[in-house]
């Protein structure tokens, strides 16, 4: 393979201004250039879920509550698998930094293998999600409504995770725009499909929540097929021949992916599980609290997609620097991502604080008397969400910067401690013994996120200090 084929203008060590200020400006610019399409891709992906939530709200508060519960079964498991799949990004980035191009193909191929294994396991859980809801004391009618959605959306899991593997592959090459275009088109297709299958338009049957699940599954397969087609067609990517000897086992690389990816998956599961656990707490309070939680959480999730995109850029930038053995560039890459993410989350916090009611109005009719209880609760939850916007962005970017160094085990333990020991514990205590109900749940979420943010950023700070003397290897 020719050297020019793999040249990367954003790789640490390339020519440009060598002054400290010039290096920092270049790093921030490279972070912005890579983060922008990644953030828009994340926004487009959450746009699919947001469309589902909005249209579920059109069906009524009961269907919205049931659909939210169903999503709180599916999404944590999907994100667990996504965490495992995203280990492809730092491994490919470090391989590119070290010019190990054969290792890139091995990583992508085994990424498909690993996500296939987890998809089979998780699909069984999603398919039987109704019994999980009943086990945790949810109302039988709500669980039955959610069951129709879950059985349909189960088929979206595998193609969604394979899409993530390919997205990590193209992102590590600083070429994420193909995934962005495909995801934007998927938002439109999903909206049209929902409008037809959920409400019986275009001569299609009215399948309500099940229609949303079916549309999600079809769209997920189309997204994967489109990105795979692009990778196999594009001149730069097709030379990797990522499907070559696809069924040939590569157990050393499989084990490495599993070893590094499992802690990432558990970290994401701990975070999303915290919000799913909060949804179950809300279900114990009231249906109104659960519906309001779904609205506020969806708003927070949309805002979170931007620092999520920045965090993916941090993985690549830190990984490239680590692969080229440039300790100073590792520090610049991580801190530049934190600066960019903090600036954005400050803006989103202000929007939540001053325009909460308008945001809730996107989901429910503000003038309908039957919706007033849900509206008031959702607005109050967004006030708390505004307060934890900064720490939410800092924690995901800090953890991701560590992943760029293949440091995944300690961040996992930080997440498990912060999200569940601190966050969920605080939510439960404030909500029930202290009688703060839904507000107590959201305050607990903020406390848990703050703990992880401080711990992750401090660990990256210590790692950046030690790198010049201690080397780049992470135990």
Tab-separated table of C-alpha atoms in Angstrom:
chain	number	residue	atom	x	y	z
A	1	UNK	CA	0.000	0.000	0.000
A	2	UNK	CA	1.325	3.418	-0.879
A	3	UNK	CA	2.326	5.869	1.794
A	4	UNK	CA	0.127	8.565	0.276
A	5	UNK	CA	-2.904	6.359	0.630
A	6	UNK	CA	-2.682	6.563	4.393
A	7	UNK	CA	-1.356	10.093	4.828
A	8	UNK	CA	-3.338	12.008	7.419
A	9	UNK	CA	-2.973	15.765	7.722
A	10	UNK	CA	-4.354	15.599	11.240
A	11	UNK	CA	-1.883	13.028	12.548
A	12	UNK	CA	0.391	14.284	15.316
A	13	UNK	CA	3.853	15.009	14.090
A	14	UNK	CA	2.832	16.511	10.748
A	15	UNK	CA	4.353	19.737	9.553
A	16	UNK	CA	3.046	23.083	10.722
A	17	UNK	CA	3.755	25.654	13.358
A	18	UNK	CA	5.993	24.179	16.050
A	19	UNK	CA	5.547	26.983	18.584
A	20	UNK	CA	3.528	26.015	21.686
A	21	UNK	CA	0.723	28.382	20.747
A	22	UNK	CA	0.704	27.140	17.167
A	23	UNK	CA	0.562	23.515	18.278
A	24	UNK	CA	-2.382	24.230	20.581
A	25	UNK	CA	-4.256	26.184	17.877
A	26	UNK	CA	-3.661	23.375	15.415
A	27	UNK	CA	-4.873	20.753	17.863
A	28	UNK	CA	-8.034	22.678	18.699
A	29	UNK	CA	-8.692	23.167	14.981
A	30	UNK	CA	-8.148	19.483	14.225
A	31	UNK	CA	-10.437	18.582	17.119
A	32	UNK	CA	-13.150	20.910	15.821
A	33	UNK	CA	-12.830	19.605	12.255
A	34	UNK	CA	-13.141	15.999	13.396
A	35	UNK	CA	-15.736	16.690	16.088
A	36	UNK	CA	-18.177	18.595	13.885
A	37	UNK	CA	-19.275	15.728	11.602
A	38	UNK	CA	-19.124	13.299	14.525
A	39	UNK	CA	-21.349	15.541	16.635
A	40	UNK	CA	-23.801	15.994	13.778
A	41	UNK	CA	-23.799	12.225	13.280
A	42	UNK	CA	-24.606	11.723	16.955
A	43	UNK	CA	-27.345	14.352	16.735
A	44	UNK	CA	-28.767	12.619	13.695
A	45	UNK	CA	-28.717	9.274	15.495
A	46	UNK	CA	-30.474	10.690	18.529
A	47	UNK	CA	-32.805	12.381	16.063
A	48	UNK	CA	-34.100	8.927	15.186
A	49	UNK	CA	-34.885	8.199	18.836
A	50	UNK	CA	-36.281	11.693	19.345
A	51	UNK	CA	-38.610	11.207	16.399
A	52	UNK	CA	-39.792	7.974	17.987
A	53	UNK	CA	-40.389	9.683	21.354
A	54	UNK	CA	-42.218	12.639	19.791
A	55	UNK	CA	-44.513	10.388	17.765
A	56	UNK	CA	-45.117	8.165	20.784
A	57	UNK	CA	-46.264	11.322	22.559
A	58	UNK	CA	-48.732	11.893	19.728
A	59	UNK	CA	-50.252	8.516	20.542
A	60	UNK	CA	-50.863	9.673	24.130
A	61	UNK	CA	-49.192	9.811	27.580
A	62	UNK	CA	-49.774	6.087	28.190
A	63	UNK	CA	-48.028	5.072	24.967
A	64	UNK	CA	-45.258	7.590	25.647
A	65	UNK	CA	-44.638	6.065	29.078
A	66	UNK	CA	-44.695	2.526	27.644
A	67	UNK	CA	-42.405	3.419	24.757
A	68	UNK	CA	-39.989	5.143	27.135
A	69	UNK	CA	-39.850	2.027	29.291
A	70	UNK	CA	-39.206	-0.108	26.222
A	71	UNK	CA	-36.389	2.184	25.142
A	72	UNK	CA	-34.941	1.959	28.622
A	73	UNK	CA	-34.597	-1.793	28.069
A	74	UNK	CA	-33.212	-1.575	24.530
A	75	UNK	CA	-30.950	1.479	24.687
A	76	UNK	CA	-28.731	0.408	27.629
A	77	UNK	CA	-28.055	-2.940	25.959
A	78	UNK	CA	-27.402	-1.252	22.631
A	79	UNK	CA	-25.005	1.160	24.297
A	80	UNK	CA	-23.253	-1.713	26.059
A	81	UNK	CA	-22.653	-3.238	22.643
A	82	UNK	CA	-21.755	0.188	21.258
A	83	UNK	CA	-19.114	0.550	23.950
A	84	UNK	CA	-17.612	-2.768	22.957
A	85	UNK	CA	-17.723	-1.762	19.288
A	86	UNK	CA	-16.113	1.635	19.878
A	87	UNK	CA	-12.869	0.009	21.000
A	88	UNK	CA	-12.308	-0.362	17.256
A	89	UNK	CA	-11.613	3.403	17.066
A	90	UNK	CA	-8.614	3.672	19.429
A	91	UNK	CA	-7.159	0.385	18.176
A	92	UNK	CA	-7.399	1.463	14.540
A	93	UNK	CA	-6.086	4.941	15.430
A	94	UNK	CA	-3.066	3.535	17.239
A	95	UNK	CA	-2.454	1.102	14.375
A	96	UNK	CA	-2.530	4.015	11.924
A	97	UNK	CA	-0.235	6.062	14.169
A	98	UNK	CA	2.213	3.139	14.136
A	99	UNK	CA	1.565	2.455	10.408
A	100	UNK	CA	0.364	-1.094	11.106
A	101	UNK	CA	-2.132	-1.275	8.239
A	102	UNK	CA	-2.691	-5.022	8.414
A	103	UNK	CA	-3.689	-4.548	12.043
A	104	UNK	CA	-6.466	-2.214	10.900
A	105	UNK	CA	-8.161	-4.989	8.909
A	106	UNK	CA	-7.734	-7.494	11.744
A	107	UNK	CA	-9.351	-5.070	14.193
A	108	UNK	CA	-12.371	-4.289	12.015
A	109	UNK	CA	-13.015	-7.926	11.161
A	110	UNK	CA	-12.880	-9.052	14.783
A	111	UNK	CA	-15.023	-6.071	15.738
A	112	UNK	CA	-17.755	-7.637	13.599
A	113	UNK	CA	-17.228	-10.975	15.308
A	114	UNK	CA	-17.350	-9.580	18.826
A	115	UNK	CA	-20.503	-7.509	18.291
A	116	UNK	CA	-22.212	-10.496	16.664
A	117	UNK	CA	-21.671	-12.554	19.813
A	118	UNK	CA	-23.060	-9.865	22.085
A	119	UNK	CA	-25.981	-9.144	19.750
A	120	UNK	CA	-27.220	-12.717	20.041
A	121	UNK	CA	-27.100	-12.557	23.837
A	122	UNK	CA	-28.662	-9.094	24.158
A	123	UNK	CA	-31.417	-9.829	21.648
A	124	UNK	CA	-32.729	-12.571	23.912
A	125	UNK	CA	-32.923	-10.076	26.789
A	126	UNK	CA	-34.709	-7.436	24.700
A	127	UNK	CA	-37.185	-9.977	23.349
A	128	UNK	CA	-38.180	-10.846	26.929
A	129	UNK	CA	-38.100	-7.273	28.219
A	130	UNK	CA	-41.748	-7.349	29.293
A	131	UNK	CA	-40.959	-9.781	32.105
A	132	UNK	CA	-38.118	-7.575	33.299
A	133	UNK	CA	-40.523	-4.643	33.589
A	134	UNK	CA	-43.051	-6.726	35.519
A	135	UNK	CA	-40.297	-8.006	37.794
A	136	UNK	CA	-39.471	-4.409	38.735
A	137	UNK	CA	-43.057	-3.557	39.587
A	138	UNK	CA	-44.194	-1.732	36.451
A	139	UNK	CA	-47.901	-1.680	35.597
A	140	UNK	CA	-49.044	-4.670	33.551
A	141	UNK	CA	-50.763	-2.545	30.897
A	142	UNK	CA	-47.661	-0.383	30.374
A	143	UNK	CA	-45.447	-3.469	30.150
A	144	UNK	CA	-47.778	-5.056	27.581
A	145	UNK	CA	-47.720	-1.947	25.383
A	146	UNK	CA	-43.907	-1.813	25.605
A	147	UNK	CA	-43.612	-5.501	24.713
A	148	UNK	CA	-44.896	-4.878	21.172
A	149	UNK	CA	-42.207	-2.255	20.634
A	150	UNK	CA	-39.416	-4.409	22.081
A	151	UNK	CA	-40.137	-7.477	19.978
A	152	UNK	CA	-40.029	-5.364	16.827
A	153	UNK	CA	-36.913	-3.341	17.710
A	154	UNK	CA	-34.902	-6.440	18.675
A	155	UNK	CA	-33.969	-6.907	15.016
A	156	UNK	CA	-32.288	-3.489	14.937
A	157	UNK	CA	-29.523	-4.420	17.368
A	158	UNK	CA	-27.067	-6.328	15.171
A	159	UNK	CA	-27.020	-3.954	12.162
A	160	UNK	CA	-26.782	-0.976	14.519
A	161	UNK	CA	-23.648	-2.367	16.172
A	162	UNK	CA	-22.078	-3.337	12.847
A	163	UNK	CA	-22.735	0.206	11.654
A	164	UNK	CA	-20.836	1.477	14.708
A	165	UNK	CA	-17.852	-0.769	13.870
A	166	UNK	CA	-17.683	0.697	10.368
A	167	UNK	CA	-18.206	4.221	11.677
A	168	UNK	CA	-15.234	3.800	14.019
A	169	UNK	CA	-13.166	2.530	11.091
A	170	UNK	CA	-13.832	5.574	8.899
A	171	UNK	CA	-13.605	7.968	11.859
A	172	UNK	CA	-10.122	6.742	12.782
A	173	UNK	CA	-9.103	7.895	9.288
A	174	UNK	CA	-10.625	11.335	10.038
A	175	UNK	CA	-13.280	10.732	7.385
A	176	UNK	CA	-16.594	10.539	9.273
A	177	UNK	CA	-18.727	12.399	6.721
A	178	UNK	CA	-20.005	9.248	5.013
A	179	UNK	CA	-21.554	8.071	8.294
A	180	UNK	CA	-23.051	11.531	8.784
A	181	UNK	CA	-24.746	11.584	5.374
A	182	UNK	CA	-26.160	8.097	5.856
A	183	UNK	CA	-27.460	8.917	9.326
A	184	UNK	CA	-29.117	12.144	8.159
A	185	UNK	CA	-30.935	10.230	5.437
A	186	UNK	CA	-31.934	7.630	8.027
A	187	UNK	CA	-33.630	10.306	10.159
A	188	UNK	CA	-35.907	11.198	7.270
A	189	UNK	CA	-36.660	7.572	6.370
A	190	UNK	CA	-37.403	6.770	10.019
A	191	UNK	CA	-39.814	9.704	10.337
A	192	UNK	CA	-41.712	8.703	7.207
A	193	UNK	CA	-41.800	5.053	8.282
A	194	UNK	CA	-43.101	5.960	11.725
A	195	UNK	CA	-45.760	8.223	10.270
A	196	UNK	CA	-46.967	5.353	8.125
A	197	UNK	CA	-46.726	2.365	10.468
A	198	UNK	CA	-47.533	4.052	13.790
A	199	UNK	CA	-50.611	5.938	12.579
A	200	UNK	CA	-51.812	3.915	9.602
A	201	UNK	CA	-50.964	6.488	6.927
A	202	UNK	CA	-50.017	5.824	3.267
A	203	UNK	CA	-52.383	2.841	3.259
A	204	UNK	CA	-50.245	1.008	5.834
A	205	UNK	CA	-51.607	-0.752	8.930
A	206	UNK	CA	-51.775	1.194	12.215
A	207	UNK	CA	-49.314	-0.667	14.447
A	208	UNK	CA	-48.610	2.167	16.928
A	209	UNK	CA	-45.607	1.266	19.156
A	210	UNK	CA	-44.854	-1.887	17.198
A	211	UNK	CA	-44.710	0.234	14.052
A	212	UNK	CA	-41.973	2.362	15.613
A	213	UNK	CA	-39.947	-0.763	16.381
A	214	UNK	CA	-40.348	-2.192	12.891
A	215	UNK	CA	-39.269	1.081	11.298
A	216	UNK	CA	-36.183	1.248	13.527
A	217	UNK	CA	-35.147	-2.260	12.509
A	218	UNK	CA	-35.553	-1.639	8.782
A	219	UNK	CA	-33.689	1.673	8.978
A	220	UNK	CA	-30.816	0.099	10.940
A	221	UNK	CA	-30.254	-2.564	8.274
A	222	UNK	CA	-30.342	0.075	5.539
A	223	UNK	CA	-27.770	2.212	7.386
A	224	UNK	CA	-25.352	-0.671	7.792
A	225	UNK	CA	-25.745	-1.760	4.172
A	226	UNK	CA	-25.125	1.790	2.921
A	227	UNK	CA	-21.950	2.345	4.968
A	228	UNK	CA	-20.605	-1.110	4.117
A	229	UNK	CA	-21.209	-0.378	0.448
A	230	UNK	CA	-19.309	2.899	0.746
A	231	UNK	CA	-16.342	1.264	2.499
A	232	UNK	CA	-16.147	-1.476	-0.140
A	233	UNK	CA	-16.388	1.087	-2.959
A	234	UNK	CA	-14.198	3.955	-1.751
A	235	UNK	CA	-10.646	3.860	-3.187
A	236	UNK	CA	-8.953	4.504	0.136
A	237	UNK	CA	-10.976	2.073	2.232
A	238	UNK	CA	-11.492	-0.813	-0.154
A	239	UNK	CA	-7.748	-1.557	-0.215
A	240	UNK	CA	-8.013	-2.790	3.344
A	241	UNK	CA	-10.303	-5.607	2.122
A	242	UNK	CA	-12.007	-5.702	5.519
A	243	UNK	CA	-14.173	-8.688	4.524
A	244	UNK	CA	-11.230	-10.730	3.264
A	245	UNK	CA	-11.330	-14.177	4.931
A	246	UNK	CA	-14.110	-12.850	7.139
A	247	UNK	CA	-14.841	-16.257	8.684
A	248	UNK	CA	-11.183	-16.906	9.528
A	249	UNK	CA	-10.708	-16.696	13.322
A	250	UNK	CA	-8.177	-14.296	14.766
A	251	UNK	CA	-8.342	-15.150	18.442
A	252	UNK	CA	-5.477	-12.927	19.689
A	253	UNK	CA	-7.122	-9.819	18.205
A	254	UNK	CA	-10.581	-11.007	19.320
A	255	UNK	CA	-9.341	-11.369	22.900
A	256	UNK	CA	-7.677	-7.962	22.818
A	257	UNK	CA	-10.882	-6.346	21.576
A	258	UNK	CA	-12.841	-8.152	24.269
A	259	UNK	CA	-10.356	-7.217	26.995
A	260	UNK	CA	-10.403	-3.524	26.113
A	261	UNK	CA	-13.980	-3.307	24.870
A	262	UNK	CA	-15.754	-4.999	27.763
A	263	UNK	CA	-14.817	-2.267	30.285
A	264	UNK	CA	-15.986	0.385	27.798
A	265	UNK	CA	-19.272	-1.449	27.350
A	266	UNK	CA	-19.708	-1.752	31.102
A	267	UNK	CA	-18.923	1.945	31.509
A	268	UNK	CA	-21.607	2.944	29.017
A	269	UNK	CA	-23.993	0.415	30.533
A	270	UNK	CA	-23.383	1.897	33.969
A	271	UNK	CA	-24.155	5.390	32.684
A	272	UNK	CA	-27.210	4.547	30.623
A	273	UNK	CA	-28.311	2.051	33.237
A	274	UNK	CA	-28.300	4.920	35.719
A	275	UNK	CA	-30.861	6.777	33.599
A	276	UNK	CA	-32.859	3.602	32.978
A	277	UNK	CA	-32.829	2.933	36.712
A	278	UNK	CA	-34.052	6.487	37.204
A	279	UNK	CA	-36.908	5.734	34.803
A	280	UNK	CA	-37.914	2.742	36.923
A	281	UNK	CA	-37.855	4.968	40.016
A	282	UNK	CA	-40.077	7.424	38.171
A	283	UNK	CA	-42.460	4.589	37.296
A	284	UNK	CA	-42.787	3.863	41.008
A	285	UNK	CA	-43.682	7.528	41.653
A	286	UNK	CA	-46.348	8.012	38.954
A	287	UNK	CA	-47.069	7.697	35.245
A	288	UNK	CA	-46.893	11.497	34.967
A	289	UNK	CA	-43.410	11.506	36.502
A	290	UNK	CA	-42.296	8.799	34.087
A	291	UNK	CA	-43.605	10.670	31.035
A	292	UNK	CA	-41.988	13.938	32.228
A	293	UNK	CA	-38.717	12.116	32.841
A	294	UNK	CA	-38.808	10.731	29.290
A	295	UNK	CA	-39.194	14.232	27.843
A	296	UNK	CA	-36.498	15.857	29.979
A	297	UNK	CA	-34.110	12.967	29.439
A	298	UNK	CA	-34.609	13.124	25.681
A	299	UNK	CA	-33.731	16.837	25.700
A	300	UNK	CA	-30.621	16.139	27.762
A	301	UNK	CA	-29.708	13.253	25.456
A	302	UNK	CA	-29.912	15.495	22.387
A	303	UNK	CA	-27.564	18.035	23.968
A	304	UNK	CA	-25.272	15.222	25.107
A	305	UNK	CA	-24.712	14.094	21.523
A	306	UNK	CA	-22.364	17.007	20.847
A	307	UNK	CA	-19.886	16.211	23.652
A	308	UNK	CA	-20.323	12.567	22.670
A	309	UNK	CA	-19.092	13.479	19.189
A	310	UNK	CA	-16.249	15.491	20.699
A	311	UNK	CA	-15.369	12.509	22.896
A	312	UNK	CA	-15.101	10.298	19.812
A	313	UNK	CA	-12.712	12.836	18.313
A	314	UNK	CA	-10.734	12.744	21.569
A	315	UNK	CA	-10.355	8.964	21.273
A	316	UNK	CA	-8.945	9.298	17.765
A	317	UNK	CA	-6.709	12.305	18.430
A	318	UNK	CA	-5.284	10.833	21.650
A	319	UNK	CA	-4.928	7.426	19.972
A	320	UNK	CA	-3.019	8.858	17.015
A	321	UNK	CA	-0.697	10.733	19.374
A	322	UNK	CA	-0.151	7.625	21.484
A	323	UNK	CA	0.510	5.482	18.420
A	324	UNK	CA	3.167	7.926	17.224
A	325	UNK	CA	4.697	8.017	20.754
A	326	UNK	CA	4.129	11.760	21.153
A	327	UNK	CA	3.393	12.312	24.856
A	328	UNK	CA	2.993	16.083	24.569
A	329	UNK	CA	0.448	15.668	21.760
A	330	UNK	CA	-1.547	13.292	23.976
A	331	UNK	CA	-2.012	16.073	26.510
A	332	UNK	CA	-2.932	18.660	23.873
A	333	UNK	CA	-5.473	16.312	22.291
A	334	UNK	CA	-7.229	15.534	25.563
A	335	UNK	CA	-7.352	19.069	26.938
A	336	UNK	CA	-8.403	20.588	23.612
A	337	UNK	CA	-11.402	18.244	23.529
A	338	UNK	CA	-12.346	19.202	27.096
A	339	UNK	CA	-12.162	22.921	26.253
A	340	UNK	CA	-14.373	22.549	23.177
A	341	UNK	CA	-16.875	20.356	25.026
A	342	UNK	CA	-17.151	22.689	28.021
A	343	UNK	CA	-17.887	25.686	25.811
A	344	UNK	CA	-20.748	23.876	24.091
A	345	UNK	CA	-22.294	22.475	27.264
A	346	UNK	CA	-22.320	25.954	28.811
A	347	UNK	CA	-24.545	27.065	25.943
A	348	UNK	CA	-26.887	24.074	26.229
A	349	UNK	CA	-27.203	24.658	29.998
A	350	UNK	CA	-28.434	28.189	29.333
A	351	UNK	CA	-31.019	26.902	26.836
A	352	UNK	CA	-32.374	24.376	29.334
A	353	UNK	CA	-32.543	27.002	32.063
A	354	UNK	CA	-34.322	29.732	30.097
A	355	UNK	CA	-36.287	27.795	27.436
A	356	UNK	CA	-37.361	24.637	29.248
A	357	UNK	CA	-41.083	25.149	28.702
A	358	UNK	CA	-40.604	25.727	24.978
A	359	UNK	CA	-38.594	22.501	24.729
A	360	UNK	CA	-41.337	20.533	26.490
A	361	UNK	CA	-43.800	22.042	24.022
A	362	UNK	CA	-42.090	20.078	21.241
A	363	UNK	CA	-43.392	16.879	22.851
A	364	UNK	CA	-46.756	17.810	24.377
A	365	UNK	CA	-49.529	20.350	23.784
A	366	UNK	CA	-48.836	22.987	26.451
A	367	UNK	CA	-52.448	24.234	26.404
A	368	UNK	CA	-54.119	20.856	26.934
A	369	UNK	CA	-55.307	20.641	30.569
A	370	UNK	CA	-54.624	16.894	30.741
A	371	UNK	CA	-50.921	17.528	30.024
A	372	UNK	CA	-50.298	20.209	32.657
A	373	UNK	CA	-48.960	17.873	35.331
A	374	UNK	CA	-46.450	16.305	32.951
A	375	UNK	CA	-45.418	19.705	31.556
A	376	UNK	CA	-44.690	21.206	34.978
A	377	UNK	CA	-42.647	18.207	36.057
A	378	UNK	CA	-40.655	18.100	32.806
A	379	UNK	CA	-39.775	21.806	33.068
A	380	UNK	CA	-38.567	21.335	36.658
A	381	UNK	CA	-36.440	18.368	35.597
A	382	UNK	CA	-34.833	20.466	32.846
A	383	UNK	CA	-33.733	23.006	35.435
A	384	UNK	CA	-31.683	20.275	37.121
A	385	UNK	CA	-30.500	19.030	33.723
A	386	UNK	CA	-29.149	22.525	33.045
A	387	UNK	CA	-27.029	22.283	36.169
A	388	UNK	CA	-25.352	19.008	35.195
A	389	UNK	CA	-24.701	19.827	31.551
A	390	UNK	CA	-21.117	20.870	32.229
A	391	UNK	CA	-20.189	17.790	34.251
A	392	UNK	CA	-21.991	15.508	31.796
A	393	UNK	CA	-19.798	16.722	28.943
A	394	UNK	CA	-16.630	16.672	31.030
A	395	UNK	CA	-17.128	13.108	32.204
A	396	UNK	CA	-17.689	11.590	28.760
A	397	UNK	CA	-14.761	13.461	27.203
A	398	UNK	CA	-12.451	12.704	30.120
A	399	UNK	CA	-13.242	9.002	30.013
A	400	UNK	CA	-12.831	8.937	26.220
A	401	UNK	CA	-9.424	10.629	26.383
A	402	UNK	CA	-8.334	7.776	28.650
A	403	UNK	CA	-9.690	5.260	26.141
A	404	UNK	CA	-7.444	6.753	23.484
A	405	UNK	CA	-4.596	5.460	25.650
A	406	UNK	CA	-6.299	2.050	25.929
A	407	UNK	CA	-6.964	2.889	29.572
A	408	UNK	CA	-10.382	1.293	30.090
A	409	UNK	CA	-10.395	-0.683	33.339
A	410	UNK	CA	-9.973	2.112	35.878
A	411	UNK	CA	-12.519	4.383	34.115
A	412	UNK	CA	-14.955	1.472	34.290
A	413	UNK	CA	-14.603	1.289	38.081
A	414	UNK	CA	-14.911	5.056	38.356
A	415	UNK	CA	-18.143	4.866	36.358
A	416	UNK	CA	-19.612	1.997	38.356
A	417	UNK	CA	-18.841	3.796	41.610
A	418	UNK	CA	-19.994	7.225	40.458
A	419	UNK	CA	-23.114	6.320	38.533
A	420	UNK	CA	-24.509	3.652	40.826
A	421	UNK	CA	-22.892	3.998	44.225
A	422	UNK	CA	-23.105	7.799	44.254
A	423	UNK	CA	-25.697	8.719	41.607
A	424	UNK	CA	-28.401	6.073	41.921
A	425	UNK	CA	-27.979	5.845	45.680
A	426	UNK	CA	-28.472	9.604	46.034
A	427	UNK	CA	-31.497	9.509	43.710
A	428	UNK	CA	-33.209	6.761	45.695
A	429	UNK	CA	-32.580	8.433	49.056
A	430	UNK	CA	-33.694	11.882	47.937
A	431	UNK	CA	-36.762	10.588	46.081
A	432	UNK	CA	-38.287	8.341	48.717
A	433	UNK	CA	-37.048	8.679	52.325
A	434	UNK	CA	-36.590	12.443	51.926
A	435	UNK	CA	-39.761	12.862	49.836
A	436	UNK	CA	-38.348	14.891	46.919
A	437	UNK	CA	-39.872	12.474	44.368
A	438	UNK	CA	-38.796	13.200	40.768
A	439	UNK	CA	-36.680	16.229	41.652
A	440	UNK	CA	-34.693	14.049	44.047
A	441	UNK	CA	-34.074	11.521	41.280
A	442	UNK	CA	-32.656	14.190	38.965
A	443	UNK	CA	-30.499	15.757	41.672
A	444	UNK	CA	-29.000	12.311	42.268
A	445	UNK	CA	-28.215	11.991	38.560
A	446	UNK	CA	-26.333	15.290	38.664
A	447	UNK	CA	-24.312	14.227	41.699
A	448	UNK	CA	-23.271	10.933	40.074
A	449	UNK	CA	-22.173	12.620	36.850
A	450	UNK	CA	-20.172	15.209	38.769
A	451	UNK	CA	-18.286	12.502	40.647
A	452	UNK	CA	-17.256	10.709	37.447
A	453	UNK	CA	-16.315	13.975	35.722
A	454	UNK	CA	-13.931	15.043	38.481
A	455	UNK	CA	-12.377	11.571	38.786
A	456	UNK	CA	-11.885	11.041	35.027
A	457	UNK	CA	-10.437	14.492	34.358
A	458	UNK	CA	-8.087	14.152	37.333
A	459	UNK	CA	-6.894	10.756	36.081
A	460	UNK	CA	-6.206	12.153	32.624
A	461	UNK	CA	-4.355	15.063	34.211
A	462	UNK	CA	-2.169	12.669	36.186
A	463	UNK	CA	-1.626	10.460	33.147
A	464	UNK	CA	-0.620	13.452	31.020
A	465	UNK	CA	1.885	14.507	33.687
A	466	UNK	CA	3.390	11.032	33.931
A	467	UNK	CA	3.518	10.237	30.200
A	468	UNK	CA	6.823	11.959	29.360
A	469	UNK	CA	8.626	10.013	32.092
A	470	UNK	CA	6.455	6.946	32.387
A	471	UNK	CA	5.959	6.105	28.733
A	472	UNK	CA	2.739	5.612	26.805
A	473	UNK	CA	1.888	2.073	27.792
A	474	UNK	CA	-1.196	1.692	29.953
A	475	UNK	CA	-1.506	-1.292	32.250
